[in-house]
Every structure is written in C-alpha cells, then in structure tokens.
Short mmCIF file of C-alpha atoms and ligand atoms in Angstrom, two decimals:
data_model
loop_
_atom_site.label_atom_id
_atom_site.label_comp_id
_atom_site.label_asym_id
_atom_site.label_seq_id
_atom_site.Cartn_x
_atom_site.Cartn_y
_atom_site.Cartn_z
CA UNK I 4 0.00 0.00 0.00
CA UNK I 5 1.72 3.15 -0.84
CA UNK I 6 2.23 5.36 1.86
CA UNK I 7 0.17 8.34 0.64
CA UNK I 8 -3.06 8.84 -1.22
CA UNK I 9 -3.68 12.55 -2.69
CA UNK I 10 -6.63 13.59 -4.56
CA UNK I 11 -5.41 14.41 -7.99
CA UNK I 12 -7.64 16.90 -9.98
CA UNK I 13 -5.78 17.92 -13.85
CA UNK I 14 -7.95 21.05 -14.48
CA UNK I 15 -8.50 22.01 -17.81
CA UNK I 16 -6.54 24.45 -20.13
CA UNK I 17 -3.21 24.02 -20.06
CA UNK I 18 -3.58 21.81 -16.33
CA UNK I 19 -3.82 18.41 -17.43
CA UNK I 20 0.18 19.42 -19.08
CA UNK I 21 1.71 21.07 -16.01
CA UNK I 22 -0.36 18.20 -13.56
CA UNK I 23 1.37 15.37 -15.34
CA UNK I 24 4.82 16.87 -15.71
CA UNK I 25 4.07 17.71 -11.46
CA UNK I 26 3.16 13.87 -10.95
CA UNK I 27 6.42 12.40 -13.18
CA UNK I 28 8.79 14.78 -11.09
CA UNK I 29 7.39 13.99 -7.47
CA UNK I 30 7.47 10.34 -8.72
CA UNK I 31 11.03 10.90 -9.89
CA UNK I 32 11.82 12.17 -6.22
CA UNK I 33 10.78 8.58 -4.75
CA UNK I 34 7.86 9.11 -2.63
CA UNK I 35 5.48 6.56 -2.86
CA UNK I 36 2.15 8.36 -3.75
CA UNK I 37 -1.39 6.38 -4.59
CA UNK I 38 -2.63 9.61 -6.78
CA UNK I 39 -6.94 9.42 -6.80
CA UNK I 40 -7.87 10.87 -9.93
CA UNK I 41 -11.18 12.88 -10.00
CA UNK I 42 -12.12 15.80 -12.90
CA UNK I 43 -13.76 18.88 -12.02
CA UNK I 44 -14.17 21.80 -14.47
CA UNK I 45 -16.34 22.69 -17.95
CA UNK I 46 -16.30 18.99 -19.12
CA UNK I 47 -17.95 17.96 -15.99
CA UNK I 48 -20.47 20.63 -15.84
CA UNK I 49 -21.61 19.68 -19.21
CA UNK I 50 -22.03 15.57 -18.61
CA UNK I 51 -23.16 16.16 -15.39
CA UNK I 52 -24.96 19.87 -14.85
CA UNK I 53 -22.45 20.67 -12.10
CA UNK I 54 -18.56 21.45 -12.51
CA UNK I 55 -18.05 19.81 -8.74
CA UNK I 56 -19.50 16.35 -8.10
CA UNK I 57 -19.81 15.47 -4.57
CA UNK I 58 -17.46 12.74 -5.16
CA UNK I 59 -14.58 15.11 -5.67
CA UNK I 60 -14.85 16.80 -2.13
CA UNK I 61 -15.48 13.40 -0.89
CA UNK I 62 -12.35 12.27 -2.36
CA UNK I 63 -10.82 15.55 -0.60
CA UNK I 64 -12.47 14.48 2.75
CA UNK I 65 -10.92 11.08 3.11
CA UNK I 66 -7.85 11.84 1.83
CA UNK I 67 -7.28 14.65 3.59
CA UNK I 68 -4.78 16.24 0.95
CA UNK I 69 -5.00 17.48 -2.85
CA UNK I 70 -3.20 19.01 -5.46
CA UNK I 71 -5.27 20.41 -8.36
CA UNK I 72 -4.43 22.48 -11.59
CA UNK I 73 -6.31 25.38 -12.35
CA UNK I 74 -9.55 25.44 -13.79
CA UNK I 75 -11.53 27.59 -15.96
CA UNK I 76 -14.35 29.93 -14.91
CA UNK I 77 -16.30 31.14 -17.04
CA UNK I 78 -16.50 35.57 -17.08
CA UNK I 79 -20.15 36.91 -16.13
CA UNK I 80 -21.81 33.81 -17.09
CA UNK I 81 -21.96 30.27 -15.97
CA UNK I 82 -21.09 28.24 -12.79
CA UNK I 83 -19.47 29.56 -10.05
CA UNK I 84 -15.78 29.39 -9.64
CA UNK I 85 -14.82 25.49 -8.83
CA UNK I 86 -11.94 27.08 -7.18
CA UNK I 87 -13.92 29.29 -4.94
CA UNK I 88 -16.45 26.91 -3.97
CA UNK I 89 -13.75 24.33 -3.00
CA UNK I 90 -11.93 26.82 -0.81
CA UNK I 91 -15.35 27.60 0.91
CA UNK I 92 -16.47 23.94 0.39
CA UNK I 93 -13.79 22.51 2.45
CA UNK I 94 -13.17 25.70 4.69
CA UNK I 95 -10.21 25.96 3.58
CA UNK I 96 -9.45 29.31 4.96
CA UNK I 97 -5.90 30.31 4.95
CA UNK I 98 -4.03 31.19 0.76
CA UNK I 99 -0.26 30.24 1.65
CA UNK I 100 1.91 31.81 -1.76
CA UNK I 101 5.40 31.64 -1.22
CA UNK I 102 7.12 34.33 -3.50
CA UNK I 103 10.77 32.93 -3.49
CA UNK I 104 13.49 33.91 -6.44
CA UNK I 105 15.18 31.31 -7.57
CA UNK I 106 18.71 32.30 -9.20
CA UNK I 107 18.26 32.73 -12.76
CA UNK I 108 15.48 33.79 -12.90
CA UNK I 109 14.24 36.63 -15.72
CA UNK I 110 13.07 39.17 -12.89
CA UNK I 111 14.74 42.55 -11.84
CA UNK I 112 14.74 41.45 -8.28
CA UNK I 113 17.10 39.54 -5.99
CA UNK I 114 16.33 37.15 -2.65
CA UNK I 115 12.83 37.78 -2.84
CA UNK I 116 11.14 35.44 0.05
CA UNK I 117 8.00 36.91 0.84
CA UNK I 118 5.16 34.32 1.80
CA UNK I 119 1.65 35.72 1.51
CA UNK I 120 -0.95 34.59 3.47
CA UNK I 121 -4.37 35.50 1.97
CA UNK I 122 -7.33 34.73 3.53
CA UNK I 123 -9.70 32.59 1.34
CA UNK I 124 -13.21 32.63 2.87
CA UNK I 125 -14.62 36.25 3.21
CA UNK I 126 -14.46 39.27 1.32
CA UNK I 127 -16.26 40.55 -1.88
CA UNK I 128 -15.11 36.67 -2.90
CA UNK I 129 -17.73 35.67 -0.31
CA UNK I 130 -20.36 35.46 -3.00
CA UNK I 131 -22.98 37.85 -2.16
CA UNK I 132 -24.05 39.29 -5.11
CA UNK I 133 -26.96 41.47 -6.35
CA UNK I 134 -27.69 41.83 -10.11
CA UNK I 135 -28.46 45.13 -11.82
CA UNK I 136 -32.40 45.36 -12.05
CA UNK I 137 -33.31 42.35 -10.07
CA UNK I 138 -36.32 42.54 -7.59
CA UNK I 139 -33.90 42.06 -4.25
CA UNK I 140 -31.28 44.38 -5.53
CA UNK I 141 -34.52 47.37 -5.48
CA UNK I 142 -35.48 46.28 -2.34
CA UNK I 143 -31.52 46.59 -0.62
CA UNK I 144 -31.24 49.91 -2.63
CA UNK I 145 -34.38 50.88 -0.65
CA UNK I 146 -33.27 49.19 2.36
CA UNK I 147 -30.07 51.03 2.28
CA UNK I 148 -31.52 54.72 1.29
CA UNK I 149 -34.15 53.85 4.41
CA UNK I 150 -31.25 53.21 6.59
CA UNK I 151 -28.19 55.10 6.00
CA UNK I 152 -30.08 57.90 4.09
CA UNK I 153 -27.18 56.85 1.35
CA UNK I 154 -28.78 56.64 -2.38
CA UNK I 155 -27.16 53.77 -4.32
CA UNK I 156 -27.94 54.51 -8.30
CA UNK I 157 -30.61 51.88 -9.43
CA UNK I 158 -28.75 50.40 -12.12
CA UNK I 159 -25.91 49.41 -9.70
CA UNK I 160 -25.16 45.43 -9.06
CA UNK I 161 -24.19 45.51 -6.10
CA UNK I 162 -21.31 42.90 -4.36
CA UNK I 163 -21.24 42.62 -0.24
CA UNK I 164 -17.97 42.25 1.08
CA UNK I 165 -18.15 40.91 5.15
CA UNK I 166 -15.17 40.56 7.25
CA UNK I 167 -16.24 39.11 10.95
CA UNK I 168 -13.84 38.90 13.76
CA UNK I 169 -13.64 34.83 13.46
CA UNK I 170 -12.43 34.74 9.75
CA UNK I 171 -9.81 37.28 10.78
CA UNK I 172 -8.91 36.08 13.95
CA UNK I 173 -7.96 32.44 12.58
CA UNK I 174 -5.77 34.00 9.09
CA UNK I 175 -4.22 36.57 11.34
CA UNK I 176 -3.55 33.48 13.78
CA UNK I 177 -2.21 30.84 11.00
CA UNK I 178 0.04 33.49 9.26
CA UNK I 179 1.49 33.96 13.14
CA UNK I 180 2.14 29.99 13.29
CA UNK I 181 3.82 29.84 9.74
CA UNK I 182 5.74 32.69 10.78
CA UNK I 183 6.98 31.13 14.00
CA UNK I 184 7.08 27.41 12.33
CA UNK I 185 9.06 28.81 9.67
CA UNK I 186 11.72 31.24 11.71
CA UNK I 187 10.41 34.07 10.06
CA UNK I 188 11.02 37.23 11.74
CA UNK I 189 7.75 39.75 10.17
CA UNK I 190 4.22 39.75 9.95
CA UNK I 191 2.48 42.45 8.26
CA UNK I 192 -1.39 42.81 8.01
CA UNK I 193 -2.58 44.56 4.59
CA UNK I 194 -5.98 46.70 4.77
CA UNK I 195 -7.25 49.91 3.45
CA UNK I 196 -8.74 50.73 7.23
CA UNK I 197 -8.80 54.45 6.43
CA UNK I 198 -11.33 53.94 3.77
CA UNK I 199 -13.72 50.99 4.57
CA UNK I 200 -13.68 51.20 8.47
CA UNK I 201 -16.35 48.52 9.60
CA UNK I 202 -14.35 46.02 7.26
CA UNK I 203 -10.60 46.55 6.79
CA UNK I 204 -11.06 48.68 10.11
CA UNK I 205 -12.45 45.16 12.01
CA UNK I 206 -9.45 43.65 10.01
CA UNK I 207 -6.99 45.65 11.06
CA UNK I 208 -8.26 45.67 15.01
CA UNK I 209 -8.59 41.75 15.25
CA UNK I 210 -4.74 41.77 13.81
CA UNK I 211 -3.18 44.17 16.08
CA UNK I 212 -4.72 42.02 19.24
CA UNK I 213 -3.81 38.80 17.73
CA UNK I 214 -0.28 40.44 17.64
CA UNK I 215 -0.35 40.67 21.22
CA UNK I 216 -0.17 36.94 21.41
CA UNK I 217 3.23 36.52 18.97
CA UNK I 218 6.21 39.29 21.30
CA UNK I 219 8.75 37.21 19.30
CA UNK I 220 7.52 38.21 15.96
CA UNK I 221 7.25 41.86 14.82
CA UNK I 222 4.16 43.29 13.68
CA UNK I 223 3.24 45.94 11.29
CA UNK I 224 0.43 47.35 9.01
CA UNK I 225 0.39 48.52 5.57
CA UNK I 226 -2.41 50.32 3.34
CA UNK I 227 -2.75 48.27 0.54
CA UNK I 228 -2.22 50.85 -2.25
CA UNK I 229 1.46 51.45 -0.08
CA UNK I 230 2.09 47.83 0.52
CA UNK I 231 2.18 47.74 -3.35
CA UNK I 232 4.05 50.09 -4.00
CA UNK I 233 6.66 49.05 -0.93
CA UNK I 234 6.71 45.97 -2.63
CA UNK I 235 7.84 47.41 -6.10
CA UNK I 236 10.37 49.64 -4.68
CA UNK I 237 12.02 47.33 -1.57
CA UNK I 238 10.63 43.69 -1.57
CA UNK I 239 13.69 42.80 1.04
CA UNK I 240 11.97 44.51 4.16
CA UNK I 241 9.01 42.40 4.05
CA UNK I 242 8.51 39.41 5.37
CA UNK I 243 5.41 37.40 5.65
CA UNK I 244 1.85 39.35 4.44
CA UNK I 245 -1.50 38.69 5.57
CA UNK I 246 -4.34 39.62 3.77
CA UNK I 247 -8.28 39.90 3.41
CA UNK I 248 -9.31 37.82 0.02
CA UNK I 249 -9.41 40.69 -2.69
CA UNK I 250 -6.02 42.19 -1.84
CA UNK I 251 -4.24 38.74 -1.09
CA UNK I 252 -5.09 38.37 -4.94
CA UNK I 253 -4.18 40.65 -6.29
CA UNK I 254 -0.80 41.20 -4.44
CA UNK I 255 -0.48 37.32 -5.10
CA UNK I 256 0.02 37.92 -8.89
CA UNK I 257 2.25 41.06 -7.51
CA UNK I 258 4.11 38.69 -5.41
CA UNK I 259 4.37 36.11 -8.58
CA UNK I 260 5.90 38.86 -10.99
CA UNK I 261 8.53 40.20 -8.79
CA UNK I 262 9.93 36.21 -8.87
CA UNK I 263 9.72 36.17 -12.63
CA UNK I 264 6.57 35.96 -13.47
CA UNK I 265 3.01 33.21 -12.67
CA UNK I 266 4.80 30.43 -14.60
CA UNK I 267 6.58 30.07 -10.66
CA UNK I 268 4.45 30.94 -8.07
CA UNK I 269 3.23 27.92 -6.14
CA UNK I 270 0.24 28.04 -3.71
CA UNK I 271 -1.67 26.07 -1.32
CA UNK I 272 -5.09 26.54 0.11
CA UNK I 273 -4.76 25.50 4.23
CA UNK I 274 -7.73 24.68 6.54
CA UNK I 275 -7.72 23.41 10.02
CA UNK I 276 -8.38 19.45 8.26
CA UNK I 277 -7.86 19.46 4.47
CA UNK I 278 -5.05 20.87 2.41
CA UNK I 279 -5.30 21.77 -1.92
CA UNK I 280 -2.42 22.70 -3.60
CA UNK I 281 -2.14 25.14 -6.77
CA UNK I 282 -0.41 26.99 -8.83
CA UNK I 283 -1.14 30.77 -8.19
CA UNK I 284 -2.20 30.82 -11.89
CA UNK I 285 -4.83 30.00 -14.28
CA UNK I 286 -5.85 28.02 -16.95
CA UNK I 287 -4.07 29.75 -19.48
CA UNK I 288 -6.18 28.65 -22.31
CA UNK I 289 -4.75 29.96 -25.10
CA UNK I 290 -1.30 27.56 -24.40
CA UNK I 291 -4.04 24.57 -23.91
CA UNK I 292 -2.36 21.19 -25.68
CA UNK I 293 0.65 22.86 -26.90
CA UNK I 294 3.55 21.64 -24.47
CA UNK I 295 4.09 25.33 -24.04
CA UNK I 296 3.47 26.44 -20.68
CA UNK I 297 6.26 26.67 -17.43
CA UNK I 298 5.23 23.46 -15.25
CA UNK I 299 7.34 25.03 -12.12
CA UNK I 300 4.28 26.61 -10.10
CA UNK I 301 2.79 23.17 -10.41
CA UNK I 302 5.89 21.43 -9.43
CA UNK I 303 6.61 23.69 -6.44
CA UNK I 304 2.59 23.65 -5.68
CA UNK I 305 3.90 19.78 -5.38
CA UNK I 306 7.04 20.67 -3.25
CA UNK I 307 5.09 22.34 -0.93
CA UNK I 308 2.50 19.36 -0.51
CA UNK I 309 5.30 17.02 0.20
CA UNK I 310 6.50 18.37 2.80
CA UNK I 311 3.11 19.14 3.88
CA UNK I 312 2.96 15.46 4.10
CA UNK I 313 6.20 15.43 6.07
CA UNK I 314 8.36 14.12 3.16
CA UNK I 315 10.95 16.76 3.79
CA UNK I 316 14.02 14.63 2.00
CA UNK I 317 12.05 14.31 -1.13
CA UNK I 318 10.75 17.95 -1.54
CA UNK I 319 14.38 19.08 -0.77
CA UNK I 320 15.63 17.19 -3.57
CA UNK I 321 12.97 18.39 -6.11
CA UNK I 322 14.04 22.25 -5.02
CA UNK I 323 17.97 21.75 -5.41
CA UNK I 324 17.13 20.38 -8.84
CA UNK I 325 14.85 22.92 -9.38
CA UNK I 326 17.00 25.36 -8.66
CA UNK I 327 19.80 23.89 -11.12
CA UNK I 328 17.54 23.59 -13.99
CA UNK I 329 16.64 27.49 -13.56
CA UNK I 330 19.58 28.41 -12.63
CA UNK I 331 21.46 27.18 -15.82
CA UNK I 332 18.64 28.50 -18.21
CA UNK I 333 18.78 25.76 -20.81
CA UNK I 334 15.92 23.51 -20.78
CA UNK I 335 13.24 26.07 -19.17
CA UNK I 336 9.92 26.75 -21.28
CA UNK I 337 9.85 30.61 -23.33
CA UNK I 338 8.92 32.80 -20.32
CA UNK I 339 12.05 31.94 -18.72
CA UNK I 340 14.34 32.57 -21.72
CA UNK I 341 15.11 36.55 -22.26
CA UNK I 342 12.51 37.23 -24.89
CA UNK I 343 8.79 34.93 -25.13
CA UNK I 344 10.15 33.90 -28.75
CA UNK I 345 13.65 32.70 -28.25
CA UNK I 346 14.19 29.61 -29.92
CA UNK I 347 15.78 27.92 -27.72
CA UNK I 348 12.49 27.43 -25.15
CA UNK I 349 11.88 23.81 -24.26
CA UNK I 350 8.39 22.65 -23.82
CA UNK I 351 6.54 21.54 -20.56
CA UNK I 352 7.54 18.36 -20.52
CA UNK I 353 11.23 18.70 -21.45
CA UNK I 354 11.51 21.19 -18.85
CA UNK I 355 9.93 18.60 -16.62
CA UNK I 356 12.38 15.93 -18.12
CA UNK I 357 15.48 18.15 -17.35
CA UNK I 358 14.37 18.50 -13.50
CA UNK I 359 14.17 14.64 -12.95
CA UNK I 360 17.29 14.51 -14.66
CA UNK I 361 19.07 16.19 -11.81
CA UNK I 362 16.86 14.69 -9.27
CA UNK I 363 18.35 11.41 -10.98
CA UNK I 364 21.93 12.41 -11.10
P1 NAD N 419 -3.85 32.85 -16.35
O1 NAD N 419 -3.03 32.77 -15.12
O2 NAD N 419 -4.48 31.60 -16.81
O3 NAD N 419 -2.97 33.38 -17.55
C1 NAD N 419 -2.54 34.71 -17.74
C2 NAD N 419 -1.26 34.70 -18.56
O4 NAD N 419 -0.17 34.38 -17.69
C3 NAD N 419 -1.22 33.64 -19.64
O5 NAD N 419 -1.83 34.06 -20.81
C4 NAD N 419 0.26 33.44 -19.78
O6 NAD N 419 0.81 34.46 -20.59
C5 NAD N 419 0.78 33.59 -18.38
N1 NAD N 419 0.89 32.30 -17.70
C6 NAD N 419 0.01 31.72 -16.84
N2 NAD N 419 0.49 30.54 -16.41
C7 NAD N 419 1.66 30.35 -17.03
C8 NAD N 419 2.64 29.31 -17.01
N3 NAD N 419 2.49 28.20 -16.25
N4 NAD N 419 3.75 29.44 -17.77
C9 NAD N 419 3.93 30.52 -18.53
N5 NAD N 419 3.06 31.54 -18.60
C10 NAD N 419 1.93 31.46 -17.85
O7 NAD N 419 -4.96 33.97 -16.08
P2 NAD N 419 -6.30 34.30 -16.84
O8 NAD N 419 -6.05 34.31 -18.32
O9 NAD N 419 -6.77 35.52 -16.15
O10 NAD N 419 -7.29 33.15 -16.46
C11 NAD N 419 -7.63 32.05 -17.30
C12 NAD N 419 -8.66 31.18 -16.60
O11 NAD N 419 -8.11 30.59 -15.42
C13 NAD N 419 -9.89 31.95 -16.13
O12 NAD N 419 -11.03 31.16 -16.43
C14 NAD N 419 -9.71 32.06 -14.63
O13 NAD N 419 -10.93 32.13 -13.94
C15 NAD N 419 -8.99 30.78 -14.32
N6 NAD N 419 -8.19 30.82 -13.08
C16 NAD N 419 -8.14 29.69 -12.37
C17 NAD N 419 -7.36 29.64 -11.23
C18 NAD N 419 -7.32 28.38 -10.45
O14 NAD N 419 -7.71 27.33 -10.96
N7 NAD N 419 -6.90 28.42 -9.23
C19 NAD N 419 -6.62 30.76 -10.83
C20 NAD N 419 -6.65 31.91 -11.63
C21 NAD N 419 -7.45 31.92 -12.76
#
C-alpha cells in the first residue's frame, strides 16, 4: 500500500500538461504516492450539470490532501468558480503563496522570500451578489436609502464584502504559526482601514490584538495601495503578508511577478483538516495542448504538498534540482528565456524531463 493517497484533480486548459509533468517529477523524487484521480471543471459541468461532483470533495475528505491544476471559470456567465467553492467547500481558509526567487530567474529582483498569506473565505469573494435590475437588488437599494439615508444609483449590481472577527482572527492566527514554524522574523497585516472602516477597520483591530499573542515576531500594518508600492520599490523589508481575500489576490500575482513571473508561483489553500495545492495561476487557455506552458508553479505547488505530508528529504531534492535547472537556463519553457520567442524554449515536458534529470543524477 503506498504510503500516501492525494486527490489528484488535472484542471482544464493548459492543467492536465503542467499536472502530469508535477506527478512524473514527485514520482522521480521517490515518494510513494497512490494519486486518486477525479475531474472537475467545464467537461464535468456539461455531462453532469455541475462542474463539482460530490465525489470530488469526498475524495478531498478522506484523503485529507489534494493538489489540483487550475480550472476555468467562465467571465459573467456560468457556474461559479470550482476554485472558490472548494476553498469555501472545504473551509479551507488560509491562501499560503510563497514568493521565493530562484537564481536565474528573468526578474529585476534579488532574494525575494515573501510568503503571503491570503485569507480565502470572506471578502467581496464571499459570493454575495446582487444583479443590476433584479427585484432584491430594489429592495436593498431601498433598504439602504431607508437606513443610511445613502442613495445607491438603481442600475448598480451591487457585491457585499463581510469581514467578521472569526475569519480574521484564525488567518491573522495561521500566518502567526507559519511565521513562528518557519523562523520568520515579520508579519504584516494589509488593509485599506482608512477607507472601509467597519471592514478593513475590524481587520486591522482583530490583527493588532492577535499580535499581542506573537512578542517574538514583529508586527506591522500597511495600506494596501502602499504595501504595493513598498513591494515594487524594496521587496527585502518584508517578510510574511497577511491579507483579506481581494487584496491577497491581487498582491499574489504582484508577489508572482517580482519572482519572474506566474509560470513560478506555487500556492496552497490551508484549513484546520484538508489541504489543496495550486499553482497561483490560471488556466491559461490559449497555451491549452501545446507543451508550451512553465510546469514550475505546479511542481513547487507539489514541493510544498510534500513536505506538507512530512516528506521533507524528497521535496528538498525536487528544489535543489529545481533550482539547477533554472539556474542554468537551458531547458526552461519561453517565459524563462530573455525574450517569449527565443528559440531555444523547451516545452513543458522537457523542462519537466530536465528536472528529474538532476533529481536522478
Ligand atoms: P492565467 O493565469 O491563466 O494566464 C494569464 C497569462 O499568464 C497567460 O496568458 C500566460 O501568458 C501567463 N501564464 C500563466 N500561467 C503560465 C505558465 N504556467 N507558464 C507561462 N506563462 C503562464 O490567467 P487568466 O487568463 O486571467 O485566467 C484564465 C482562466 O483561469 C480563467 O477562467 C480564470 O478564472 C482561471 N483561473 C483559475 C485559477 C485556479 O484554478 N486556481 C486561478 C486563476 C485563474
């Protein structure tokens, strides 16, 4: 019986590529994994009217862990973000995206090792959502005007965005632990307080006593529009970032281009029972089938998972040969290389082949 079984869900777009090259390196690394495949996505939805069958989550449930690669949402239209619903789904509360710069690297930056913490529950992602003209949306326009003597214009949709003391409490809490777990020395909390008080404001509050609870780590707060430009201008004083769900987004994707771009940001989404690893980015549709894309957010998304798993030995020798591959610039896929069309970009999987290489060596 092999020692670990993982829910294994390929995505669609260009995920079923980067999920297998993922699988054949942490294979290569010699950890014995039993990998439970289960699809989720537009293919699903349209066999079987929902892009999330129960037996996915169930699959999640008993096995406790996952690793998934990103799946399409539809804009506007459609289902519901698979990726949203499994966060909330499993309460899987706590974003973990390690930005990390790996020598090599096409980025303008050096020793970038931030880790943002994003929390993954709350927030205008929470779901609440009025549509322009419908009968409900009148009646909370009203409700509002009634209440707050505010006018809200009556074509407006209309998005809630709540942020309780409990969701804030427990991300604020977990991006203490990593800190500690990890001998990191910073936590700052990311908000725009000044603006929306009753939700960044209750943010900001809940962190600051929280803080009181971690003397060994230093605390801080930034306003988000600030924190991104801090980040632009001196990555190095920062540390490890916690943030409500919009901001923790979009910094995310700020995070992954100061490393050199999505193609290697890896991700995890953390909750007090289940664990589901990602890459920070999407489907990436138009690259779909072509052996194109960089499979190194996957394969770190993997790295992370292992030693999630407490398989410490084997993620450690997927990094090292990660970190030869980049570092000697040969066999890495086109957004690696100094310009997107040089000619000597190797696919996904050769860039997958050259990392087991070294593993193998
Ligand atoms: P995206 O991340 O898919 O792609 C944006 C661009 O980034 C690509 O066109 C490409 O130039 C580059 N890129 C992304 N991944 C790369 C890789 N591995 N190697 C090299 N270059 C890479 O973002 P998008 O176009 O905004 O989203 C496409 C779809 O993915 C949408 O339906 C979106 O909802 C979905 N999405 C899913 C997840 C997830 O599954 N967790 C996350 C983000 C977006």
């Amino acid at each position: 019986m092999s020692k670990h079984t993982v829910t294994l869900i390929p995505g669609d777009g260009v995920g079923p590529e980067i999920t297998e090259a993922m699988v054949k390196v942490i294979e290569a690394s010699g950890v014995d994994i039993n990998w439970e495949i289960e699809n989720a996505g537009e293919e699903v939805y349209k066999k079987e009217g929902t892009p999330l069958p129960e037996r996915v989550i169930e699959s999640i449930k008993k096995n406790k862990v996952a690793i998934k690669g990103p799946v399409t949402t539809p804009v506007g239209t459609g289902f519901r973000s698979v990726n949203v619903a499994l966060r909330q789904g499993l309460d899987l509360y706590a974003c973990v995206r390690p930005c990390k710069s790996y020598k090599g690297a096409r980025t303008k930056y050096e020793n970038i090792d931030l880790v943002i913490v994003r929390e993954n529950t709350e927030d205008l992602y929470a779901g609440i959502e009025f549509q322009k003209g419908a009968e409900e949306t009148g009646r909370l326009i009203e409700f509002i005007e009634k209440e707050t003597g505010r006018h809200i214009r009556e074509d407006s949709g209309i998005s809630i965005k709540p942020i309780s003391v409990y969701g804030t409490e427990r991300i604020v809490r977990f991006a203490f632990d990593y800190a500690r777990r990890n001998g990191r020395k910073k936590v700052t909390a990311v908000h725009k307080a000044n603006i929306m008080k009753y939700s960044d404001g209750l943010f900001l509050e809940v962190a600051r006593t929280v803080a009181q609870d971690y003397p060994d780590i230093e605390f801080e707060d930034k306003i988000v529009d600030n924190m991104c430009m801090q980040l632009v201008q001196k990555p190095e004083l920062y540390d490890v970032l916690v943030l409500p769900n919009l901001y923790g987004d979009i910094v995310s994707d700020l995070g992954a281009g100061l490393i050199g771009g999505l193609g290697l940001a890896p991700g995890a989404n953390i909750g007090d029972e289940y664990a589901v690893f990602e890459a920070t980015h999407g489907s990436a549709p138009k690259y779909r089938g072509l052996n194109k894309v960089n499979p190194l957010a996957m394969i770190l998304s993997g790295v992370m998972m292992l030693r999630y798993l407490g398989e410490e030995g084997a993620a450690n020798r997927i990094e090292e040969a990660v970190k030869e591959v980049v570092a000697e610039g040969r066999y890495v896929t086109y957004d690696m290389k100094p310009t997107p069309d040089d000619p000597t970009a190797v696919g996904t999987s050769e860039m997958a082949e050259a990392i087991i290489k070294s593993i193998n060596k």
